[in-house]
PDB file of C-alpha atoms in Angstrom:
ATOM      1  CA  MET Q 255       0.036   0.024  -0.080  1.00 57.00           C
ATOM      2  CA  ALA Q 256       1.118   3.455  -0.956  1.00 73.00           C
ATOM      3  CA  ASN Q 257       1.863   5.919   2.216  1.00 89.00           C
ATOM      4  CA  LEU Q 258      -1.069   7.976   3.405  1.00 93.00           C
ATOM      5  CA  ASP Q 259      -0.577  11.265   4.737  1.00 94.00           C
ATOM      6  CA  ILE Q 260      -2.719  11.788   7.709  1.00 96.00           C
ATOM      7  CA  VAL Q 261      -3.407  14.487  10.338  1.00 96.00           C
ATOM      8  CA  THR Q 262      -5.464  14.805  13.352  1.00 96.00           C
ATOM      9  CA  LEU Q 263      -6.492  18.059  14.859  1.00 93.00           C
ATOM     10  CA  ASN Q 264      -8.566  19.382  17.561  1.00 94.00           C
ATOM     11  CA  ALA Q 265     -10.353  22.269  16.040  1.00 90.00           C
ATOM     12  CA  ARG Q 266     -11.885  23.809  19.241  1.00 89.00           C
ATOM     13  CA  GLY Q 267     -14.894  24.647  17.347  1.00 85.00           C
ATOM     14  CA  LEU Q 268     -15.497  25.669  13.659  1.00 84.00           C
ATOM     15  CA  VAL Q 269     -18.928  27.391  14.067  1.00 80.00           C
ATOM     16  CA  SER Q 270     -17.048  30.557  12.604  1.00 85.00           C
ATOM     17  CA  TYR Q 271     -16.900  30.731   8.921  1.00 85.00           C
ATOM     18  CA  ASN Q 272     -13.584  32.447   9.004  1.00 88.00           C
ATOM     19  CA  LYS Q 273     -12.134  29.774  11.198  1.00 89.00           C
ATOM     20  CA  ARG Q 274     -13.445  26.897   8.907  1.00 84.00           C
ATOM     21  CA  LYS Q 275     -12.221  28.896   5.892  1.00 85.00           C
ATOM     22  CA  LYS Q 276      -8.772  29.191   7.640  1.00 90.00           C
ATOM     23  CA  LEU Q 277      -8.475  25.622   8.299  1.00 87.00           C
ATOM     24  CA  PHE Q 278      -9.578  24.576   4.841  1.00 85.00           C
ATOM     25  CA  LEU Q 279      -6.977  26.764   3.259  1.00 86.00           C
ATOM     26  CA  TRP Q 280      -4.270  25.341   5.543  1.00 90.00           C
ATOM     27  CA  LEU Q 281      -5.386  21.740   4.815  1.00 87.00           C
ATOM     28  CA  GLN Q 282      -5.307  22.642   1.041  1.00 84.00           C
ATOM     29  CA  ASN Q 283      -1.647  23.912   1.263  1.00 88.00           C
ATOM     30  CA  GLN Q 284      -0.583  20.769   3.281  1.00 90.00           C
ATOM     31  CA  LYS Q 285      -2.287  18.397   0.880  1.00 87.00           C
ATOM     32  CA  TYR Q 286      -2.948  15.651   3.635  1.00 93.00           C
ATOM     33  CA  ASP Q 287      -4.656  12.624   2.198  1.00 94.00           C
ATOM     34  CA  ILE Q 288      -7.057  12.158   5.388  1.00 96.00           C
ATOM     35  CA  CYS Q 289      -7.852  14.574   8.186  1.00 94.00           C
ATOM     36  CA  PHE Q 290      -9.513  13.673  11.439  1.00 97.00           C
ATOM     37  CA  LEU Q 291     -11.052  16.539  13.185  1.00 94.00           C
ATOM     38  CA  GLN Q 292     -12.454  16.769  16.721  1.00 95.00           C
ATOM     39  CA  GLU Q 293     -14.423  19.402  18.420  1.00 92.00           C
ATOM     40  CA  THR Q 294     -16.106  20.788  15.408  1.00 88.00           C
ATOM     41  CA  HIS Q 295     -19.075  21.815  17.100  1.00 79.00           C
ATOM     42  CA  CYS Q 296     -21.221  20.855  14.122  1.00 81.00           C
ATOM     43  CA  VAL Q 297     -24.966  20.119  14.704  1.00 78.00           C
ATOM     44  CA  GLN Q 298     -26.745  18.637  11.804  1.00 82.00           C
ATOM     45  CA  SER Q 299     -28.910  21.746  11.032  1.00 79.00           C
ATOM     46  CA  ASN Q 300     -25.633  23.728  10.349  1.00 79.00           C
ATOM     47  CA  GLU Q 301     -24.211  20.769   8.046  1.00 80.00           C
ATOM     48  CA  ASN Q 302     -24.681  22.912   4.736  1.00 79.00           C
ATOM     49  CA  LEU Q 303     -22.918  25.888   6.421  1.00 75.00           C
ATOM     50  CA  PHE Q 304     -20.007  23.526   7.429  1.00 74.00           C
ATOM     51  CA  ASN Q 305     -19.814  21.801   4.037  1.00 74.00           C
ATOM     52  CA  SER Q 306     -20.095  25.050   2.020  1.00 73.00           C
ATOM     53  CA  VAL Q 307     -16.279  25.634   2.640  1.00 70.00           C
ATOM     54  CA  TRP Q 308     -15.319  22.158   1.584  1.00 65.00           C
ATOM     55  CA  HIS Q 309     -18.018  21.464  -1.126  1.00 56.00           C
ATOM     56  CA  GLY Q 310     -16.531  21.209  -4.639  1.00 58.00           C
ATOM     57  CA  ASN Q 311     -13.064  21.676  -3.379  1.00 66.00           C
ATOM     58  CA  SER Q 312     -10.231  19.558  -2.341  1.00 77.00           C
ATOM     59  CA  TYR Q 313     -11.852  17.584   0.538  1.00 82.00           C
ATOM     60  CA  LYS Q 314     -14.926  15.483   1.138  1.00 85.00           C
ATOM     61  CA  ILE Q 315     -16.206  15.610   4.938  1.00 83.00           C
ATOM     62  CA  TYR Q 316     -17.996  13.054   6.632  1.00 87.00           C
ATOM     63  CA  HIS Q 317     -19.666  14.267  10.175  1.00 85.00           C
ATOM     64  CA  SER Q 318     -20.458  12.775  13.450  1.00 83.00           C
ATOM     65  CA  PHE Q 319     -22.944  15.596  14.574  1.00 75.00           C
ATOM     66  CA  THR Q 320     -23.191  16.898  18.181  1.00 77.00           C
ATOM     67  CA  ASP Q 321     -26.503  18.250  19.799  1.00 75.00           C
ATOM     68  CA  SER Q 322     -24.389  21.374  20.962  1.00 70.00           C
ATOM     69  CA  SER Q 323     -22.812  24.137  18.920  1.00 73.00           C
ATOM     70  CA  GLN Q 324     -20.558  24.631  21.900  1.00 68.00           C
ATOM     71  CA  SER Q 325     -18.997  21.011  22.286  1.00 79.00           C
ATOM     72  CA  ARG Q 326     -18.181  17.815  20.726  1.00 91.00           C
ATOM     73  CA  GLY Q 327     -18.393  16.875  17.013  1.00 89.00           C
ATOM     74  CA  VAL Q 328     -15.959  14.796  15.101  1.00 91.00           C
ATOM     75  CA  ALA Q 329     -15.219  14.438  11.334  1.00 92.00           C
ATOM     76  CA  VAL Q 330     -13.245  12.831   8.611  1.00 95.00           C
ATOM     77  CA  LEU Q 331     -11.924  14.832   5.442  1.00 92.00           C
ATOM     78  CA  PHE Q 332     -10.762  12.744   2.468  1.00 93.00           C
ATOM     79  CA  ASN Q 333      -8.560  14.578  -0.241  1.00 91.00           C
ATOM     80  CA  THR Q 334     -10.737  14.300  -3.367  1.00 89.00           C
ATOM     81  CA  ASN Q 335      -7.430  14.018  -5.268  1.00 90.00           C
ATOM     82  CA  MET Q 336      -6.877  10.666  -3.647  1.00 92.00           C
ATOM     83  CA  SER Q 337      -8.503   7.540  -5.027  1.00 93.00           C
ATOM     84  CA  TYR Q 338     -10.857   6.010  -2.270  1.00 95.00           C
ATOM     85  CA  LYS Q 339     -14.319   4.447  -1.957  1.00 96.00           C
ATOM     86  CA  VAL Q 340     -16.225   4.691   1.278  1.00 97.00           C
ATOM     87  CA  ILE Q 341     -18.147   1.484   1.677  1.00 97.00           C
ATOM     88  CA  ASP Q 342     -20.118   2.598   4.762  1.00 97.00           C
ATOM     89  CA  TYR Q 343     -19.778   4.718   7.940  1.00 97.00           C
ATOM     90  CA  PHE Q 344     -21.140   4.885  11.350  1.00 97.00           C
ATOM     91  CA  THR Q 345     -21.455   7.564  14.140  1.00 95.00           C
ATOM     92  CA  ALA Q 346     -22.138   7.112  17.852  1.00 91.00           C
ATOM     93  CA  ASP Q 347     -21.897   8.883  21.192  1.00 78.00           C
ATOM     94  CA  ASN Q 348     -23.603  12.151  20.327  1.00 85.00           C
ATOM     95  CA  GLY Q 349     -20.792  13.540  18.148  1.00 91.00           C
ATOM     96  CA  ARG Q 350     -17.884  11.674  19.701  1.00 94.00           C
ATOM     97  CA  SER Q 351     -17.232   9.003  17.281  1.00 96.00           C
ATOM     98  CA  ILE Q 352     -17.283   8.235  13.581  1.00 97.00           C
ATOM     99  CA  LEU Q 353     -16.144   4.930  11.973  1.00 98.00           C
ATOM    100  CA  ILE Q 354     -15.643   4.909   8.209  1.00 98.00           C
ATOM    101  CA  ASN Q 355     -14.795   1.700   6.203  1.00 98.00           C
ATOM    102  CA  VAL Q 356     -13.015   2.770   3.223  1.00 98.00           C
ATOM    103  CA  GLU Q 357     -11.177   1.137   0.440  1.00 97.00           C
ATOM    104  CA  ILE Q 358      -7.924   2.900  -0.528  1.00 95.00           C
ATOM    105  CA  HIS Q 359      -5.224   1.538  -2.965  1.00 90.00           C
ATOM    106  CA  ASP Q 360      -7.243  -1.815  -3.045  1.00 93.00           C
ATOM    107  CA  LYS Q 361      -7.043  -2.293   0.786  1.00 95.00           C
ATOM    108  CA  MET Q 362      -9.861  -2.192   3.123  1.00 97.00           C
ATOM    109  CA  LEU Q 363      -9.267   0.245   6.020  1.00 97.00           C
ATOM    110  CA  THR Q 364     -11.462   1.263   8.935  1.00 98.00           C
ATOM    111  CA  LEU Q 365     -10.900   4.764  10.183  1.00 98.00           C
ATOM    112  CA  VAL Q 366     -11.880   5.672  13.451  1.00 98.00           C
ATOM    113  CA  CYS Q 367     -11.960   9.238  14.736  1.00 97.00           C
ATOM    114  CA  LEU Q 368     -12.743   9.833  18.614  1.00 97.00           C
ATOM    115  CA  TYR Q 369     -13.272  12.644  20.940  1.00 95.00           C
ATOM    116  CA  ALA Q 370     -13.203  11.012  24.341  1.00 96.00           C
ATOM    117  CA  PRO Q 371     -14.815  12.689  27.376  1.00 95.00           C
ATOM    118  CA  ASN Q 372     -13.206  15.045  29.743  1.00 92.00           C
ATOM    119  CA  ILE Q 373     -14.210  13.233  32.877  1.00 93.00           C
ATOM    120  CA  GLU Q 374     -12.048  10.234  33.753  1.00 92.00           C
ATOM    121  CA  GLN Q 375     -15.139   7.740  34.781  1.00 94.00           C
ATOM    122  CA  HIS Q 376     -16.902   8.715  31.380  1.00 95.00           C
ATOM    123  CA  ARG Q 377     -13.635   8.117  29.568  1.00 94.00           C
ATOM    124  CA  LYS Q 378     -13.344   4.530  31.028  1.00 94.00           C
ATOM    125  CA  ILE Q 379     -16.819   3.691  29.934  1.00 95.00           C
ATOM    126  CA  TYR Q 380     -16.364   5.431  26.627  1.00 95.00           C
ATOM    127  CA  PHE Q 381     -13.295   3.349  25.474  1.00 95.00           C
ATOM    128  CA  GLU Q 382     -14.940   0.109  26.597  1.00 94.00           C
ATOM    129  CA  GLY Q 383     -17.919   1.014  24.493  1.00 95.00           C
ATOM    130  CA  VAL Q 384     -15.620   1.941  21.370  1.00 96.00           C
ATOM    131  CA  THR Q 385     -13.875  -1.253  21.712  1.00 95.00           C
ATOM    132  CA  LYS Q 386     -17.104  -3.223  21.267  1.00 96.00           C
ATOM    133  CA  TRP Q 387     -18.430  -0.764  18.498  1.00 97.00           C
ATOM    134  CA  VAL Q 388     -15.283  -0.867  16.448  1.00 97.00           C
ATOM    135  CA  LYS Q 389     -15.609  -4.602  16.623  1.00 96.00           C
ATOM    136  CA  GLU Q 390     -19.075  -4.768  15.567  1.00 97.00           C
ATOM    137  CA  TYR Q 391     -18.679  -2.189  12.529  1.00 97.00           C
ATOM    138  CA  SER Q 392     -15.376  -2.773  11.168  1.00 97.00           C
ATOM    139  CA  ARG Q 393     -14.893  -4.462   8.012  1.00 96.00           C
ATOM    140  CA  THR Q 394     -11.313  -5.608   8.896  1.00 94.00           C
ATOM    141  CA  ASP Q 395      -9.441  -6.848  11.695  1.00 89.00           C
ATOM    142  CA  ILE Q 396      -5.869  -5.813  10.624  1.00 89.00           C
ATOM    143  CA  ASN Q 397      -6.186  -2.308   8.925  1.00 94.00           C
ATOM    144  CA  ILE Q 398      -7.804  -0.256  11.687  1.00 96.00           C
ATOM    145  CA  ILE Q 399      -6.625   3.321  12.295  1.00 96.00           C
ATOM    146  CA  ILE Q 400      -7.682   5.210  15.522  1.00 96.00           C
ATOM    147  CA  ALA Q 401      -7.085   8.981  15.734  1.00 97.00           C
ATOM    148  CA  GLY Q 402      -8.490  11.757  17.753  1.00 96.00           C
ATOM    149  CA  ASP Q 403      -8.408  13.411  21.212  1.00 94.00           C
ATOM    150  CA  MET Q 404      -8.287  10.812  23.862  1.00 93.00           C
ATOM    151  CA  ASN Q 405      -8.138  13.389  26.680  1.00 91.00           C
ATOM    152  CA  CYS Q 406      -5.658  11.248  28.634  1.00 89.00           C
ATOM    153  CA  CYS Q 407      -2.094  10.107  28.016  1.00 84.00           C
ATOM    154  CA  LEU Q 408      -0.840   6.380  27.781  1.00 83.00           C
ATOM    155  CA  GLY Q 409       2.594   6.893  29.411  1.00 74.00           C
ATOM    156  CA  LYS Q 410       4.841   8.925  31.697  1.00 71.00           C
ATOM    157  CA  ASN Q 411       6.786  10.323  28.860  1.00 67.00           C
ATOM    158  CA  ASP Q 412       3.602  11.868  27.236  1.00 68.00           C
ATOM    159  CA  ARG Q 413       3.805  14.912  29.746  1.00 65.00           C
ATOM    160  CA  THR Q 414       6.264  16.733  31.930  1.00 63.00           C
ATOM    161  CA  ASN Q 415       3.930  16.416  34.817  1.00 63.00           C
ATOM    162  CA  THR Q 416       3.247  12.751  35.623  1.00 62.00           C
ATOM    163  CA  ASN Q 417      -0.173  13.310  37.574  1.00 63.00           C
ATOM    164  CA  HIS Q 418      -1.923  11.965  34.636  1.00 60.00           C
ATOM    165  CA  MET Q 419      -0.369   8.473  35.499  1.00 66.00           C
ATOM    166  CA  LYS Q 420      -3.095   8.397  38.149  1.00 79.00           C
ATOM    167  CA  ASP Q 421      -5.782   8.385  35.376  1.00 82.00           C
ATOM    168  CA  LYS Q 422      -7.394   5.046  35.485  1.00 85.00           C
ATOM    169  CA  SER Q 423      -9.084   5.555  31.951  1.00 90.00           C
ATOM    170  CA  ARG Q 424      -5.720   5.289  30.395  1.00 88.00           C
ATOM    171  CA  ILE Q 425      -5.917   1.632  31.254  1.00 89.00           C
ATOM    172  CA  SER Q 426      -8.969   1.368  29.398  1.00 92.00           C
ATOM    173  CA  MET Q 427      -7.559   2.991  26.489  1.00 92.00           C
ATOM    174  CA  LYS Q 428      -4.532   0.719  26.493  1.00 91.00           C
ATOM    175  CA  ASN Q 429      -7.121  -2.263  26.646  1.00 91.00           C
ATOM    176  CA  MET Q 430      -9.004  -0.724  23.634  1.00 93.00           C
ATOM    177  CA  ILE Q 431      -5.823  -0.493  21.626  1.00 91.00           C
ATOM    178  CA  ASN Q 432      -4.699  -4.053  22.534  1.00 92.00           C
ATOM    179  CA  ASP Q 433      -8.078  -5.556  21.868  1.00 92.00           C
ATOM    180  CA  LEU Q 434      -8.312  -4.024  18.488  1.00 90.00           C
ATOM    181  CA  TYR Q 435      -4.600  -4.648  17.343  1.00 81.00           C
TER     182      TYR Q 435
END
């Protein structure tokens, strides 16, 4: 399989047209094949506003909508210059998760974009649910790409302050990774 250029970004809200446009121009210049976005704050009633920047241009966008224009929302963007075929996609957790089964370069891939909750106990439950969800909807067992904002760190080298090592949800995240790979 040829290399894929992938980026993941926490957008911290894309309600503003100027912010969406600025991100789009940056992505056009970078020429990534796939972009995972978290915290888009995109509600379904604003889908046309969000897509107006991308429509007819370099990227095709798939959303997992939130019910709040102040939080959550994830999306995956595909560079239209790349040859790909989306087989199906699924959303869950009120704008926190999207899973896309896609064929790229004659290989089936499952792409998963996540935005985990901020509260430790909620994250733990979230990661356990994501594991089951991916196993249920993925069309491959070997080509799964998970990206996003997990709101926790795996190891002590991920931050200079080691207080995050007390976060028990990181164990659930490790288990998710081990169960899916």
